[in-house]
Amino acid sequence: MSIVTLIPRIVPFFIAEKLTSNSFLKKFFKYIPYTILGMLIIPDIFYSTGNIFSGIIGFITALILSFLNMNSIIVIFITVLVVYLIQ
């Protein structure tokens, strides 16, 4: 019985060594956390204020400020201020 439990726990370690040697898979696995985080957060951005228009404007504001390499705290404060002014 213990072998049945042990095999699914040990086999992934041997497979993971072979998978991580591929550069394409390394890049693929590198972006999975960001993708999942975006998938969980982005839909709620549009509906968090009850007004989809202010959610879209806030999202675009945060996106532009992030591409300008501004500090995350500044991006958050400016985005909240913009959404507050629109509301």
PDB file of C-alpha atoms in Angstrom:
ATOM      1  CA  MET A   1       0.000   0.000   0.000  1.00  0.00           C
ATOM      2  CA  SER A   2       2.807   2.405   0.762  1.00  0.00           C
ATOM      3  CA  ILE A   3       4.335   1.823  -2.685  1.00  0.00           C
ATOM      4  CA  VAL A   4       1.120   3.035  -4.300  1.00  0.00           C
ATOM      5  CA  THR A   5       1.418   6.270  -2.318  1.00  0.00           C
ATOM      6  CA  LEU A   6       5.165   6.572  -2.769  1.00  0.00           C
ATOM      7  CA  ILE A   7       5.281   6.236  -6.579  1.00  0.00           C
ATOM      8  CA  PRO A   8       3.203   9.359  -7.409  1.00  0.00           C
ATOM      9  CA  ARG A   9       5.333  11.378  -5.014  1.00  0.00           C
ATOM     10  CA  ILE A  10       8.745  10.291  -6.286  1.00  0.00           C
ATOM     11  CA  VAL A  11       8.173   9.957 -10.042  1.00  0.00           C
ATOM     12  CA  PRO A  12       7.563  13.715 -10.617  1.00  0.00           C
ATOM     13  CA  PHE A  13      11.058  14.487  -9.280  1.00  0.00           C
ATOM     14  CA  PHE A  14      12.647  12.294 -11.948  1.00  0.00           C
ATOM     15  CA  ILE A  15      10.408  13.707 -14.676  1.00  0.00           C
ATOM     16  CA  ALA A  16      10.974  17.309 -13.539  1.00  0.00           C
ATOM     17  CA  GLU A  17      14.732  17.017 -14.050  1.00  0.00           C
ATOM     18  CA  LYS A  18      14.228  16.080 -17.699  1.00  0.00           C
ATOM     19  CA  LEU A  19      11.538  18.719 -18.293  1.00  0.00           C
ATOM     20  CA  THR A  20      13.505  21.604 -16.799  1.00  0.00           C
ATOM     21  CA  SER A  21      16.464  21.020 -19.118  1.00  0.00           C
ATOM     22  CA  ASN A  22      14.304  22.231 -22.037  1.00  0.00           C
ATOM     23  CA  SER A  23      14.613  26.040 -22.381  1.00  0.00           C
ATOM     24  CA  PHE A  24      11.122  26.417 -23.860  1.00  0.00           C
ATOM     25  CA  LEU A  25       9.550  24.673 -20.864  1.00  0.00           C
ATOM     26  CA  LYS A  26      11.646  26.767 -18.471  1.00  0.00           C
ATOM     27  CA  LYS A  27      10.199  29.933 -20.002  1.00  0.00           C
ATOM     28  CA  PHE A  28       6.720  28.400 -20.000  1.00  0.00           C
ATOM     29  CA  PHE A  29       6.865  27.523 -16.302  1.00  0.00           C
ATOM     30  CA  LYS A  30       8.368  30.933 -15.479  1.00  0.00           C
ATOM     31  CA  TYR A  31       5.234  32.775 -16.651  1.00  0.00           C
ATOM     32  CA  ILE A  32       2.634  30.469 -15.085  1.00  0.00           C
ATOM     33  CA  PRO A  33       2.431  32.358 -11.728  1.00  0.00           C
ATOM     34  CA  TYR A  34       1.942  35.710 -13.497  1.00  0.00           C
ATOM     35  CA  THR A  35      -0.719  34.225 -15.751  1.00  0.00           C
ATOM     36  CA  ILE A  36      -2.652  32.716 -12.870  1.00  0.00           C
ATOM     37  CA  LEU A  37      -2.400  35.917 -10.853  1.00  0.00           C
ATOM     38  CA  GLY A  38      -3.666  37.954 -13.807  1.00  0.00           C
ATOM     39  CA  MET A  39      -6.448  35.468 -14.405  1.00  0.00           C
ATOM     40  CA  LEU A  40      -7.605  35.806 -10.798  1.00  0.00           C
ATOM     41  CA  ILE A  41      -7.292  39.596 -10.469  1.00  0.00           C
ATOM     42  CA  ILE A  42      -8.163  41.173 -13.824  1.00  0.00           C
ATOM     43  CA  PRO A  43     -11.854  40.131 -14.051  1.00  0.00           C
ATOM     44  CA  ASP A  44     -12.547  41.565 -10.586  1.00  0.00           C
ATOM     45  CA  ILE A  45     -10.901  44.884 -11.472  1.00  0.00           C
ATOM     46  CA  PHE A  46     -13.721  45.718 -13.865  1.00  0.00           C
ATOM     47  CA  TYR A  47     -16.513  44.955 -11.415  1.00  0.00           C
ATOM     48  CA  SER A  48     -14.947  46.049  -8.107  1.00  0.00           C
ATOM     49  CA  THR A  49     -16.416  49.548  -8.144  1.00  0.00           C
ATOM     50  CA  GLY A  50     -19.856  48.633  -9.450  1.00  0.00           C
ATOM     51  CA  ASN A  51     -19.199  50.777 -12.522  1.00  0.00           C
ATOM     52  CA  ILE A  52     -17.380  49.051 -15.372  1.00  0.00           C
ATOM     53  CA  PHE A  53     -16.327  52.396 -16.902  1.00  0.00           C
ATOM     54  CA  SER A  54     -14.312  53.435 -13.841  1.00  0.00           C
ATOM     55  CA  GLY A  55     -12.825  49.930 -13.660  1.00  0.00           C
ATOM     56  CA  ILE A  56     -11.628  50.162 -17.264  1.00  0.00           C
ATOM     57  CA  ILE A  57     -10.153  53.639 -16.715  1.00  0.00           C
ATOM     58  CA  GLY A  58      -8.395  52.451 -13.544  1.00  0.00           C
ATOM     59  CA  PHE A  59      -7.017  49.395 -15.330  1.00  0.00           C
ATOM     60  CA  ILE A  60      -5.702  51.492 -18.221  1.00  0.00           C
ATOM     61  CA  THR A  61      -4.176  54.013 -15.784  1.00  0.00           C
ATOM     62  CA  ALA A  62      -2.384  51.272 -13.859  1.00  0.00           C
ATOM     63  CA  LEU A  63      -1.217  49.644 -17.091  1.00  0.00           C
ATOM     64  CA  ILE A  64       0.256  52.893 -18.471  1.00  0.00           C
ATOM     65  CA  LEU A  65       1.963  53.819 -15.198  1.00  0.00           C
ATOM     66  CA  SER A  66       3.416  50.312 -14.905  1.00  0.00           C
ATOM     67  CA  PHE A  67       4.853  50.493 -18.416  1.00  0.00           C
ATOM     68  CA  LEU A  68       6.507  53.787 -17.407  1.00  0.00           C
ATOM     69  CA  ASN A  69       8.382  51.800 -14.700  1.00  0.00           C
ATOM     70  CA  MET A  70       6.944  53.835 -11.844  1.00  0.00           C
ATOM     71  CA  ASN A  71       7.112  52.609  -8.277  1.00  0.00           C
ATOM     72  CA  SER A  72       4.292  50.187  -7.415  1.00  0.00           C
ATOM     73  CA  ILE A  73       3.103  52.269  -4.481  1.00  0.00           C
ATOM     74  CA  ILE A  74       2.849  55.361  -6.697  1.00  0.00           C
ATOM     75  CA  VAL A  75       0.947  53.361  -9.327  1.00  0.00           C
ATOM     76  CA  ILE A  76      -1.513  52.173  -6.688  1.00  0.00           C
ATOM     77  CA  PHE A  77      -2.062  55.653  -5.218  1.00  0.00           C
ATOM     78  CA  ILE A  78      -2.519  57.352  -8.594  1.00  0.00           C
ATOM     79  CA  THR A  79      -4.863  54.618  -9.831  1.00  0.00           C
ATOM     80  CA  VAL A  80      -6.992  54.769  -6.691  1.00  0.00           C
ATOM     81  CA  LEU A  81      -7.107  58.556  -6.989  1.00  0.00           C
ATOM     82  CA  VAL A  82      -8.178  58.390 -10.652  1.00  0.00           C
ATOM     83  CA  VAL A  83     -10.916  55.848  -9.913  1.00  0.00           C
ATOM     84  CA  TYR A  84     -12.078  57.895  -6.900  1.00  0.00           C
ATOM     85  CA  LEU A  85     -12.320  61.050  -9.035  1.00  0.00           C
ATOM     86  CA  ILE A  86     -14.305  59.207 -11.715  1.00  0.00           C
ATOM     87  CA  GLN A  87     -16.724  57.804  -9.133  1.00  0.00           C
TER      88      GLN A  87
END
